[in-house]
Coordinates of C-alpha atoms and ligand atoms in Angstrom, one line a residue:
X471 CA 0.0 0.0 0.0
X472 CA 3.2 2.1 0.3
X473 CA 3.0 2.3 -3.6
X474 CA 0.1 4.3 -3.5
X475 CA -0.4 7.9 -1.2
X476 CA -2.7 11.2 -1.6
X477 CA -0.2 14.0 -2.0
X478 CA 0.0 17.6 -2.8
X479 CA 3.1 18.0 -4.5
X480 CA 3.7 17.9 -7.9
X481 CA 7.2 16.1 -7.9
X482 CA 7.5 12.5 -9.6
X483 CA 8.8 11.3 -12.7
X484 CA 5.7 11.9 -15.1
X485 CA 2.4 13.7 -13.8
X486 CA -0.3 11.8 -15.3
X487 CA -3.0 14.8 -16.6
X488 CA -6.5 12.9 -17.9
X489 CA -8.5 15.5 -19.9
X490 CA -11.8 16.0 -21.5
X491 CA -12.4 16.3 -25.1
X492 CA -12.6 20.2 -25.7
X493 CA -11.5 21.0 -21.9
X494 CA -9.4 24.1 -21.8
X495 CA -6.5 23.9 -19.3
X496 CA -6.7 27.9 -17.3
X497 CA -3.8 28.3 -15.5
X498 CA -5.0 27.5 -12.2
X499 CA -6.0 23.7 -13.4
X500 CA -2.7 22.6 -11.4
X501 CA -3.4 25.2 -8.7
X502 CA 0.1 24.5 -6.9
X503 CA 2.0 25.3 -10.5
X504 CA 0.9 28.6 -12.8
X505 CA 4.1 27.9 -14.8
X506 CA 3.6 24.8 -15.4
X507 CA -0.1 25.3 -15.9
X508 CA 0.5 28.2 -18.2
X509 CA 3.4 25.8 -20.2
X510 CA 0.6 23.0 -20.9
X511 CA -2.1 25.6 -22.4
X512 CA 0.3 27.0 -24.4
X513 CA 1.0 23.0 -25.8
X514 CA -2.5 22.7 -26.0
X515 CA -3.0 25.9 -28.0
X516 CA -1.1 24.3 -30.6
X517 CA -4.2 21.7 -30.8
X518 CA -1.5 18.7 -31.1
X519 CA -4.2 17.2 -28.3
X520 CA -7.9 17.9 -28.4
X521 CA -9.0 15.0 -25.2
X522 CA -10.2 12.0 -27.7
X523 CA -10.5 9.3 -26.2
X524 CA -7.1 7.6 -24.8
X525 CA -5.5 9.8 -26.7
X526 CA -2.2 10.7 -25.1
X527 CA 0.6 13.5 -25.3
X528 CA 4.1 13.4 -23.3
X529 CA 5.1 17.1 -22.3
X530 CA 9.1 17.9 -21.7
X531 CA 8.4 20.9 -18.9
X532 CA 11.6 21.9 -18.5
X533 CA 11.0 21.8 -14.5
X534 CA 12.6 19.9 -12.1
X535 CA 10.0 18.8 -9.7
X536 CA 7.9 18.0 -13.1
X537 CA 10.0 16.9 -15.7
X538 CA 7.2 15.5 -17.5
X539 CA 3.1 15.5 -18.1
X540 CA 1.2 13.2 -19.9
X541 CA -1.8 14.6 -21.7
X542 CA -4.8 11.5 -21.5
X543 CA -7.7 11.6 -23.3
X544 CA -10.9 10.9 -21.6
X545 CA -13.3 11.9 -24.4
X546 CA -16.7 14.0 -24.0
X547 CA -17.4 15.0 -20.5
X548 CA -20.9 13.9 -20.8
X549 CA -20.0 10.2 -21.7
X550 CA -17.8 9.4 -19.1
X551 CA -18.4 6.2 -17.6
X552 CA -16.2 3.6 -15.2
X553 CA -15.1 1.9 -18.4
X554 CA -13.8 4.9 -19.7
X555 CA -12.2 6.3 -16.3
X556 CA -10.4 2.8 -16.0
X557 CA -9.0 2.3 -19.7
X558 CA -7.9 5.9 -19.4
X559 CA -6.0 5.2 -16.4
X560 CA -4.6 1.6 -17.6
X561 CA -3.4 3.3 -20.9
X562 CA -1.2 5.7 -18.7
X563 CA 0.2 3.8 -16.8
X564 CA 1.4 0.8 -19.4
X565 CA 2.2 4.1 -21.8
X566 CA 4.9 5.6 -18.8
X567 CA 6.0 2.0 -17.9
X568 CA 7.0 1.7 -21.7
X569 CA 9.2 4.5 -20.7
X570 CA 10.4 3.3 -17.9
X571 CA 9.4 5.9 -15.8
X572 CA 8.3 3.9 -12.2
X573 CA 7.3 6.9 -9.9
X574 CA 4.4 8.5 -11.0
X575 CA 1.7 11.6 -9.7
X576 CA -1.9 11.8 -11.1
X577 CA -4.3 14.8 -11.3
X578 CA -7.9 12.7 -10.2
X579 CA -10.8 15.3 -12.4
X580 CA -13.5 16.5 -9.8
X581 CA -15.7 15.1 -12.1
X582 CA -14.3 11.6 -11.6
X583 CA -14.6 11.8 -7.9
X584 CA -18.4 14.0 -8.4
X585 CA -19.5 11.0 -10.3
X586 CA -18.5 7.3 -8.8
X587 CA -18.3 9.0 -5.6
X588 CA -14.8 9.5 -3.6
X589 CA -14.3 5.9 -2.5
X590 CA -15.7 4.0 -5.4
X591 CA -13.7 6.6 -7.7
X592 CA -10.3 5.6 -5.8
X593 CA -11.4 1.9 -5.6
X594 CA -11.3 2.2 -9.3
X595 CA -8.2 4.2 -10.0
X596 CA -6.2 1.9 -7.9
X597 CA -7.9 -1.0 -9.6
X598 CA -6.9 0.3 -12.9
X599 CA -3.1 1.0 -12.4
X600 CA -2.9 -2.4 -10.5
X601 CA -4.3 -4.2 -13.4
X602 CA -2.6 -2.0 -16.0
X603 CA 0.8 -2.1 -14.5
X604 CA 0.9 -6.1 -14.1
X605 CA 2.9 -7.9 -16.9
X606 CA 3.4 -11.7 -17.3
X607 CA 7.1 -11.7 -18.0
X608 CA 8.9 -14.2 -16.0
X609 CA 9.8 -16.0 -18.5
X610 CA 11.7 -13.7 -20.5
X611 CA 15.4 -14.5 -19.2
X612 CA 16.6 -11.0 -20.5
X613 CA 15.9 -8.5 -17.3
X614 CA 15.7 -5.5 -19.4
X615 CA 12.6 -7.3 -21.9
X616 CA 10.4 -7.3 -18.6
X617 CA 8.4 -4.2 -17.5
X618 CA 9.6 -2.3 -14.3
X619 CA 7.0 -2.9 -11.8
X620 CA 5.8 0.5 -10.6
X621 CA 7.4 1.8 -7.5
X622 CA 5.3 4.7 -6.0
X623 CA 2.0 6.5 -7.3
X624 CA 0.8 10.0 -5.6
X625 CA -3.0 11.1 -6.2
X626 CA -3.7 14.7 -6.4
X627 CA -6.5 16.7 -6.7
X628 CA -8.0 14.9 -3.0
X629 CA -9.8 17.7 -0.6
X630 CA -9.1 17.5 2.9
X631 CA -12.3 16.0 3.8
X632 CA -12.3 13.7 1.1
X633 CA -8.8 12.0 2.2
X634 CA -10.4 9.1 4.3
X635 CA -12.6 8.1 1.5
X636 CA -10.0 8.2 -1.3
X637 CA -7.7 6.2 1.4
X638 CA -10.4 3.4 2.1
X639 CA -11.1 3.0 -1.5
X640 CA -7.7 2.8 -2.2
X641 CA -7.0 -0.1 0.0
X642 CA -9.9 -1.9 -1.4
X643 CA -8.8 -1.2 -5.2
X644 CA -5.3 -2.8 -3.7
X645 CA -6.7 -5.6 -2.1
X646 CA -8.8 -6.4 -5.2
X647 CA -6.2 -5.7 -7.7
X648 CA -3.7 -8.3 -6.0
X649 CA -6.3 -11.2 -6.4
X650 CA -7.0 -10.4 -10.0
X651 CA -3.6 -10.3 -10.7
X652 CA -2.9 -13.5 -8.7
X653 CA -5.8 -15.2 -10.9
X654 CA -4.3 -13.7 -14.4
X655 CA -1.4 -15.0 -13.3
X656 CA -2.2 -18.9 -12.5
X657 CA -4.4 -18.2 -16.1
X658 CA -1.2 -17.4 -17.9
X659 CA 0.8 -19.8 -16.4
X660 CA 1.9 -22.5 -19.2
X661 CA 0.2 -25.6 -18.8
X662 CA 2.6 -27.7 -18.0
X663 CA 3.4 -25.5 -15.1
X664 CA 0.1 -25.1 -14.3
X665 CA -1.4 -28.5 -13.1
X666 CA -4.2 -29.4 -11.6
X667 CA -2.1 -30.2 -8.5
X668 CA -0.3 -27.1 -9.0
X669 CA -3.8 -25.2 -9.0
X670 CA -5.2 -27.4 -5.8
X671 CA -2.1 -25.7 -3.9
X672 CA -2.4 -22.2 -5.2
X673 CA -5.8 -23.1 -3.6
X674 CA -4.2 -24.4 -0.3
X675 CA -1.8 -21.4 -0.4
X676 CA -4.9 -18.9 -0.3
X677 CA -6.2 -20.9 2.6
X678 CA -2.8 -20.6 4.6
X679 CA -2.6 -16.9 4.1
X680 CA -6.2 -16.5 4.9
X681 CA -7.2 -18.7 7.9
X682 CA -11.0 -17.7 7.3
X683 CA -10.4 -20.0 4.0
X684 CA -10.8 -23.8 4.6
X685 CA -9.4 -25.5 1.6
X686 CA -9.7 -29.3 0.9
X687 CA -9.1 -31.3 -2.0
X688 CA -10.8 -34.7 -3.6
X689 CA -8.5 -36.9 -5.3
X690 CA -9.1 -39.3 -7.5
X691 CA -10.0 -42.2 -5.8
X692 CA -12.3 -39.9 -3.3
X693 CA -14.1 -38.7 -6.8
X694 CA -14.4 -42.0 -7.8
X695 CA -15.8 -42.8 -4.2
X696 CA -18.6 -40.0 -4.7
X697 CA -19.1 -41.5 -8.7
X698 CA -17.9 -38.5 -10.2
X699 CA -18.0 -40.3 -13.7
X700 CA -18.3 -37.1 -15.8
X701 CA -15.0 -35.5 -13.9
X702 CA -12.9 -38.8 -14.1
X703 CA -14.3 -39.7 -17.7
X704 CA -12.5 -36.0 -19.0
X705 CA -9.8 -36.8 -17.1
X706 CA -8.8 -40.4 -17.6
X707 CA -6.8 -39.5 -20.6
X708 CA -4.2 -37.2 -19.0
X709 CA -1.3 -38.3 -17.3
X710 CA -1.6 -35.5 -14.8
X711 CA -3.9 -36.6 -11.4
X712 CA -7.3 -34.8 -11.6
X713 CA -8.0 -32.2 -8.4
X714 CA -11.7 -31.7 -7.5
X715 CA -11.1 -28.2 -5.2
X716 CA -13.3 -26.8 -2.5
X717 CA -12.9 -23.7 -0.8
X718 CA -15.1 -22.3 1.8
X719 CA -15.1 -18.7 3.3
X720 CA -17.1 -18.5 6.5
X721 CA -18.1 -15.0 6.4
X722 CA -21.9 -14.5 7.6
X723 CA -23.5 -16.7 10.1
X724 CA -23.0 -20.3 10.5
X725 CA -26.6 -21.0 10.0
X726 CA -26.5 -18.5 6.2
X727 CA -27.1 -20.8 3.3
X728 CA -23.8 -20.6 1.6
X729 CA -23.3 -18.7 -2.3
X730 CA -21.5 -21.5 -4.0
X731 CA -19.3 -20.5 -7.0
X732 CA -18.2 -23.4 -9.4
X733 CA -15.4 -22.6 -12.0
X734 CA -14.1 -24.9 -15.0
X735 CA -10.5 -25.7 -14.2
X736 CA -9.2 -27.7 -17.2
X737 CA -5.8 -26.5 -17.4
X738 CA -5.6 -27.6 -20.9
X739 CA -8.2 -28.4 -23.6
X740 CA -6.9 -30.3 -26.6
X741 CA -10.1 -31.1 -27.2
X742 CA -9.3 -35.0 -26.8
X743 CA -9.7 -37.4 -29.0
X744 CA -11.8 -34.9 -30.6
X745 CA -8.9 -32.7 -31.1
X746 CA -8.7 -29.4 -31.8
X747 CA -7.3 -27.9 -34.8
X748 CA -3.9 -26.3 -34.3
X749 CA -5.3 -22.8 -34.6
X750 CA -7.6 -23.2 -31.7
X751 CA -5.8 -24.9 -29.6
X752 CA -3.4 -22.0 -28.8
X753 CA -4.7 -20.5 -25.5
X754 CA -6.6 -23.4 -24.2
X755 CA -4.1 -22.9 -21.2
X756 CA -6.7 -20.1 -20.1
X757 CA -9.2 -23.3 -20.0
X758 CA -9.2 -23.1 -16.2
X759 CA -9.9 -19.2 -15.8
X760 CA -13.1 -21.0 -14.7
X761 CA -11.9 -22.3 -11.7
X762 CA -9.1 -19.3 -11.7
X763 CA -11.5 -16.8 -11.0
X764 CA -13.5 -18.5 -8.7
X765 CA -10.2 -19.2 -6.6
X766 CA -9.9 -15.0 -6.9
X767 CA -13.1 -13.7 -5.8
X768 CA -12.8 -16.2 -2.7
X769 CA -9.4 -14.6 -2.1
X770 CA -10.8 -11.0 -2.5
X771 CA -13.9 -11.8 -0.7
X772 CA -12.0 -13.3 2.2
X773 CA -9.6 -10.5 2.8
X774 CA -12.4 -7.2 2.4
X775 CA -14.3 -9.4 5.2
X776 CA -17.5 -9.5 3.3
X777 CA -20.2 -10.7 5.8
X778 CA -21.1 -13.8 3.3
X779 CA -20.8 -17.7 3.3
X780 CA -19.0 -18.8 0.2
X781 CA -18.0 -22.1 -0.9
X782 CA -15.9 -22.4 -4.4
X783 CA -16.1 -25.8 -6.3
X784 CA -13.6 -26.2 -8.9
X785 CA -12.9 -29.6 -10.6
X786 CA -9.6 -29.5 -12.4
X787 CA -7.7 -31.6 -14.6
X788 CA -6.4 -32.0 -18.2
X789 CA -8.3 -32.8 -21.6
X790 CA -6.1 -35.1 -23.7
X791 CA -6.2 -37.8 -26.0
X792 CA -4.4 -41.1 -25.4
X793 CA -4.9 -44.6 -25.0
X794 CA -7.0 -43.8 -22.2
X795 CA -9.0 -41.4 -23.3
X796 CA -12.6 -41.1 -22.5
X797 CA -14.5 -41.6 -26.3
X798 CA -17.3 -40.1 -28.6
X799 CA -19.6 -42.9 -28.2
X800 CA -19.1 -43.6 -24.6
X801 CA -21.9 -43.0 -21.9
X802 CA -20.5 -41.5 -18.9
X803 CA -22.0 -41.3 -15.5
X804 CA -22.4 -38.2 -13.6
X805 CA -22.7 -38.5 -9.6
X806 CA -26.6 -38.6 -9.1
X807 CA -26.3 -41.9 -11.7
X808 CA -27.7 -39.5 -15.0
X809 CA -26.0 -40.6 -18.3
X810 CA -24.4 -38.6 -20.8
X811 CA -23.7 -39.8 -24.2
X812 CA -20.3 -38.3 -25.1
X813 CA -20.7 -36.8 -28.8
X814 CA -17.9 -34.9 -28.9
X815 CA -15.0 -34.9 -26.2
X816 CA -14.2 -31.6 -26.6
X817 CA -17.4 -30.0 -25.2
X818 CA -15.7 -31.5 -22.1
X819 CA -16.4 -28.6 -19.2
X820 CA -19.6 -29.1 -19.0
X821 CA -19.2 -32.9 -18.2
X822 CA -16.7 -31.5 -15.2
X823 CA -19.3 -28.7 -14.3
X824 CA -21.8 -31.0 -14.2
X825 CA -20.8 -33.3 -11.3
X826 CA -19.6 -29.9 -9.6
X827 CA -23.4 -28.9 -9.7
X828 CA -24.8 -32.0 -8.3
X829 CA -21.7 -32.2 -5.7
X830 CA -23.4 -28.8 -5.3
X831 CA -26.3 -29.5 -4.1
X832 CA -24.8 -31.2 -0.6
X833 CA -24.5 -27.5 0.3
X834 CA -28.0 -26.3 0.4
X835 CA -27.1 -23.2 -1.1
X836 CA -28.8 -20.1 -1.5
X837 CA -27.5 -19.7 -5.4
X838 CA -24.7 -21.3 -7.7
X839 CA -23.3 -19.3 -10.5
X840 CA -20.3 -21.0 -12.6
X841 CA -17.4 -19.5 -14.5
X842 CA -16.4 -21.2 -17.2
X843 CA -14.8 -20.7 -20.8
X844 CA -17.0 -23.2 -22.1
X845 CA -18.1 -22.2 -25.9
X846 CA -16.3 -20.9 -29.0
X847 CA -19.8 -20.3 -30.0
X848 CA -20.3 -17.7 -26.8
X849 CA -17.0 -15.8 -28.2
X850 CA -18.4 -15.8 -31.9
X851 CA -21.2 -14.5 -30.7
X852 CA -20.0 -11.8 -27.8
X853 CA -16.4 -10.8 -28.8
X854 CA -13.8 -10.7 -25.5
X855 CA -14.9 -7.8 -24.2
X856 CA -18.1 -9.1 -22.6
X857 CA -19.3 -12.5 -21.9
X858 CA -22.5 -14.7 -21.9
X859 CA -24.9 -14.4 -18.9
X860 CA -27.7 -17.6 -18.5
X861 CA -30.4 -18.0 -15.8
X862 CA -33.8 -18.2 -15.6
X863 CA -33.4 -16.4 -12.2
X864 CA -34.5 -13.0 -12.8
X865 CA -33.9 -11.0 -9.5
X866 CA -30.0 -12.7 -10.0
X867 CA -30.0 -11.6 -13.6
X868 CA -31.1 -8.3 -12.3
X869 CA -28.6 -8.2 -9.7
X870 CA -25.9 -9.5 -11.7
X871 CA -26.2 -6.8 -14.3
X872 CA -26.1 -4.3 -12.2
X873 CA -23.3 -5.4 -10.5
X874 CA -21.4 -5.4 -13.8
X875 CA -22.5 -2.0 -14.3
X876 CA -21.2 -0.7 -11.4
X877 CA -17.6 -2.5 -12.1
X878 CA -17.2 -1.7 -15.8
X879 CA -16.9 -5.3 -16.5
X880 CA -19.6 -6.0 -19.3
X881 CA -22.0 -9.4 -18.9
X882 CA -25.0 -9.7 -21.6
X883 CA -28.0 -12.0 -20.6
X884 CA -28.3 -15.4 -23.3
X885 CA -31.3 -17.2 -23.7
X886 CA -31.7 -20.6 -21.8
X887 CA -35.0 -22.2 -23.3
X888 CA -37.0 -25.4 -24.1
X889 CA -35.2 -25.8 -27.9
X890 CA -32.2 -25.8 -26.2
X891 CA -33.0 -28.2 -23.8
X892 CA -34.7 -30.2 -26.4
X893 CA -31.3 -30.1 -28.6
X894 CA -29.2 -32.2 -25.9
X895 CA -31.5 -35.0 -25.3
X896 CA -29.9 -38.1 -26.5
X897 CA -30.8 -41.1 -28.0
X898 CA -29.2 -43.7 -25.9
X899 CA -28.8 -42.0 -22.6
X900 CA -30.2 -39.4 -20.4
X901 CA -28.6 -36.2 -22.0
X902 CA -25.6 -35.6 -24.8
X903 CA -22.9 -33.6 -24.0
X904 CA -23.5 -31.7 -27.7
X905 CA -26.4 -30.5 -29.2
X906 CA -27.4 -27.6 -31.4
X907 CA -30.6 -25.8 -32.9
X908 CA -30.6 -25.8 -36.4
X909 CA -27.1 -27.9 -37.3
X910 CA -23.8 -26.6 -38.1
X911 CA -23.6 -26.5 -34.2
X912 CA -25.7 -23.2 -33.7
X913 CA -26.7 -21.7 -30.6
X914 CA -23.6 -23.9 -29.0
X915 CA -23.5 -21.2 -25.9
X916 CA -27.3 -21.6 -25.3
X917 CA -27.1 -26.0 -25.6
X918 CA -23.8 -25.4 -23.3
X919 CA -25.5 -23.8 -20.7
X920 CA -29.0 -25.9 -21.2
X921 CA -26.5 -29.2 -20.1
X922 CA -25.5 -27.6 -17.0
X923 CA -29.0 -26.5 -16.6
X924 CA -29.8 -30.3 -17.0
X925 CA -28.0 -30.8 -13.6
X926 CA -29.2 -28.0 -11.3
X927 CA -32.4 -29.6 -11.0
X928 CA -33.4 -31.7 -8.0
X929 CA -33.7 -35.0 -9.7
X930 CA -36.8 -36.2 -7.6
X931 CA -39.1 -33.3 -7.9
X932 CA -38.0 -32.1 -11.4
X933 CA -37.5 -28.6 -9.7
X934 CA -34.4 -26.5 -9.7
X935 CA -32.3 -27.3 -6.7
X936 CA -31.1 -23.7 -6.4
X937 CA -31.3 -20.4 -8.1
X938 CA -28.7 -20.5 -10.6
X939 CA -26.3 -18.2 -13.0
X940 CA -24.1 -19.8 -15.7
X941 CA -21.3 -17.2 -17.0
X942 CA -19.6 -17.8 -20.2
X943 CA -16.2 -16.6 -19.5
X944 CA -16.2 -15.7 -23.3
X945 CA -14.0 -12.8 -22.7
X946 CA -11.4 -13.8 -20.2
X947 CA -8.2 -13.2 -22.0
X948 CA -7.3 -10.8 -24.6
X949 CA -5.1 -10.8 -27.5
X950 CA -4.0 -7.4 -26.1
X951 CA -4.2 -5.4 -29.8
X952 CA -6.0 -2.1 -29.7
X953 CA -6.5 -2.2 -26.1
X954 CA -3.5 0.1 -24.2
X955 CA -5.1 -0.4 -20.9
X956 CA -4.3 -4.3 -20.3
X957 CA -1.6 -6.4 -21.2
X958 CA -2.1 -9.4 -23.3
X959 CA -3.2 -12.6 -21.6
X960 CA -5.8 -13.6 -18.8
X961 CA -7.9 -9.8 -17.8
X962 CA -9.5 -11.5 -14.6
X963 CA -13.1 -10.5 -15.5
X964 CA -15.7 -11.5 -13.3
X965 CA -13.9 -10.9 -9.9
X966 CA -15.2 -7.7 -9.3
X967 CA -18.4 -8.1 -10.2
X968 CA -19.0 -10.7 -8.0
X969 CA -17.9 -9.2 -5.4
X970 CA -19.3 -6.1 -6.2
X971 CA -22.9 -8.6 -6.6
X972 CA -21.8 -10.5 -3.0
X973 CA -21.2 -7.1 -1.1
Ligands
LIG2241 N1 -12.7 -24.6 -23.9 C1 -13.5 -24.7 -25.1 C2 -14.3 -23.4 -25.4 C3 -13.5 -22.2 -25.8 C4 -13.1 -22.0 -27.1 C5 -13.2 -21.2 -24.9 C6 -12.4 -20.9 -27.5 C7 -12.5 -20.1 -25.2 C8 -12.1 -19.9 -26.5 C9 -14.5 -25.8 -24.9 O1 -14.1 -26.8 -24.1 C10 -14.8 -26.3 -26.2 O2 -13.9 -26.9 -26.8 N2 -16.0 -26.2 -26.7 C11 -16.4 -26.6 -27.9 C12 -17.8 -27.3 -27.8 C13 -18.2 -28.0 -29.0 C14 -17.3 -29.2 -29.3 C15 -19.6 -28.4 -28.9 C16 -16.5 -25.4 -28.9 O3 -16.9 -24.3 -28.4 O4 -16.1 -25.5 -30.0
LIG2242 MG1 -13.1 -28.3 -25.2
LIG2243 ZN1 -12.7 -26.4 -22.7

């Protein structure tokens, strides 16, 4: 937290100055510095920046304390938003890194703080430069390839009475940040590293530095015990032991029906037997962002102390073809003893997700919602800068959405519905694990979701166990072209909406 203070001094490396489209800078906009005020209207008179959007400009001062501004864009006044606010920020930050410049000052608009509010404003700022500034370079073995982490950040523009705010919002952007990151981080992990054992003790790890987080881990012979067939089917063809992970955060009453998040951890999908073709194989490493981001919002939840019961279920293990492999053709059998005829072994998170949801149901729980990058067809369909929301659940939908408002972090509600449901019956067993409406494999994001849907029923009554959200982590890693504000690899979505929806 050192990193980041409230300040009223101009001195760093680079003053970060965000600007509105058609804002004039008056001398007094940096009210400690009329010459260097005066110095950046006279650069803007020369119109070389006019406050587009993200657009930036690095002024050489000639001062000292200031050596250097840079000019960011934050478009039209009227449509600013968090989205904006934050890829502004981002973009700064990864623009002075670039330069090597690791001690930084930034001018915070009034309208910024006027329109999130003080707290939320700095919750987001901070959230912004932690995301922006991360970089997954360990790898490189050249020191001078990787970025310089940043080393100190000074906000100005704070008012006396709005210091606490800024300060508690700050912490909470920090705290928030650092599990993201963690999370991006497991995501961009190579696979080979990044095992299901490996992710089972990130899992423990969160537990040891959290003692509110009990952490405890199936193997295979307890899955097998429990007749996860679906899991251990997906798995059988790796050489790598499966992991079925539970974490549970004990943060409400001991009587509070428990929120139970359930993530896809397949930390890598060749698809199988059913293998992928090269092109879309790249990137399946991100397969377990599922489970990866379910891991994160435990983490985040568990150190801001929200007053909720959380349990995380995240089966993890490999998809790969082999002698051992499960088959199209086989029938597998998921823990409450329903069958699913395997038409494809690549549409293989659902068959994980869907002993997760029954394993589920031992929890009583007040709502499920799963992560999971389970569909190409979601991605077609949405792009990666938002990603596929399913329930039938409408005060969670509700919810849900505004939650993703709030955060930036863009969700857009899919259909479930009977054609869907109708598309994954099978002929020779209880459901397939593919289906589509139409051929060609359309609507594979609605079937997807219409399997797992399959499963969060109780089985006796034909009614749904719980209230339950599916999220199609369509957008979960970035090829990190035209967008300056995040680094290419894993982005973390989803962690602060949820707990922006569980606080
Ligand atoms: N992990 C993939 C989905 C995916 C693809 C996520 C691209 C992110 C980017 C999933 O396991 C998968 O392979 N789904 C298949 C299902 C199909 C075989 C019915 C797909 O989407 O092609
Ligand atoms: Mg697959
Ligand atoms: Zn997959």
């Amino acid at each position: 937290m050192k990193m980041y203070t409230i300040t009223d001094s101009l001195k760093s490396e680079c003053l970060i100055l965000p600007l509105f489209e058609g804002e004039k800078l008056s001398k007094e906009t940096l009210a400690h510095d009329e010459t260097l005020s005066a110095g950046i209207a006279r650069a803007m008179e020369l119109e070389d920046f006019e406050g587009k959007k993200l657009q930036t400009t690095l002024l050489y001062t000639g001062e000292k304390e200031t050596p250097r501004v840079l000019l960011i864009g934050l478009g039209k006044k009227k449509d600013l938003n968090v989205r904006t606010w934050k890829h502004a920020v981002g973009a700064s930050v990864i623009f002075l890194q670039g330069k090597k410049y690791t001690s930084l000052a930034m001018v915070i608009p009034d309208d910024v703080t006027k329109l999130f509010g003080t707290k939320k404003a700095a919750r987001q700022t901070v959230l912004a430069v932690g995301l922006a500034s991360y970089a997954f370079d360990e790898h490189k073995s050249e020191k001078d390839a990787r970025v310089d982490p940043l080393k100190h950040l000074a906000f100005l523009n704070i008012s006396g009475n709005e210091k606490r705010a800024w300060q508690s919002g700050m912490e909470e952007g920090d705290v928030l940040s650092d599990a993201i990151n963690d999370t991006r981080h497991l995501a961009n992990t190579p696979p080979t590293i990044m095992t299901p054992v490996f992710l089972a003790k990130a899992a423990q790890k969160v537990g040891k530095i959290l003692p509110s987080v009990r952490v405890s881990i199936l193997g295979k012979a307890e899955a097998k015990k429990l007749g996860m067939g679906c899991f251990l089917g997906v798995a059988q063809g790796s050489a790598l032991p499966p992991q079925f992970i539970i974490m549970e955060y004990q943060g409400g009453k001991k009587t509070e029906k428990p929120t139970v998040l359930v993530g896809k951890g397949i930390t890598f999908d060749s698809g199988g037997l059913s293998l992928k073709p090269s092109a879309y194989m790249t990137d399946m490493k991100f397969d377990m962002l599922g489970a990866a981001t379910v891991l994160g919002t435990i983490r985040a939840a568990a150190a801001l102390g929200i007053k909720k019961n959380i349990v995380g279920l995240m089966p993890a293990c490999e998809n790969m073809p082999g002698g051992e492999s499960y088959r199209p053709d086989d029938i597998l059998v998921n823990m409450e003893g329903k069958t699913v005829e395997i038409g494809n072994t690549d549409a293989e998170g659902r068959l994980i997700l869907c002993d997760a949801l029954s394993y589920a149901k031992k929890f009583h729980p007040k709502e499920v919602i799963d992560f999971a990058t389970l569909t190409g067809a979601c991605m077609v369909a949405l792009g990666n800068e938002r990603s596929g929301l399913f329930s039938h659940d409408t005060s969670m939908v509700e919810k849900m959405m505004k939650s993703s408002e709030e955060t930036g972090e863009q969700l857009w509600h899919l259909p479930l519905g009977e054609e869907y449901t109708e598309a994954i019956k099978s002929e020779v067993a209880d459901v397939s694990n593919v289906g589509d409406v139409g051929g060609r494999g359309y609507a594979g994001a609605s079937t997807a979701a219409a399997f797992l849907e399959f499963f969060t029923k109780n089985f006796e009554t034909g009614e749904s166990a719980y209230p339950w959200a599916h999220i199609d982590l369509s957008c979960s890693y970035y090829g990190g072209k035209g967008k300056p504000w995040i680094r290419h690899g894993a982005n973390g979505f989803g962690i602060e909406t949820m707990i922006e929806y569980l606080s």
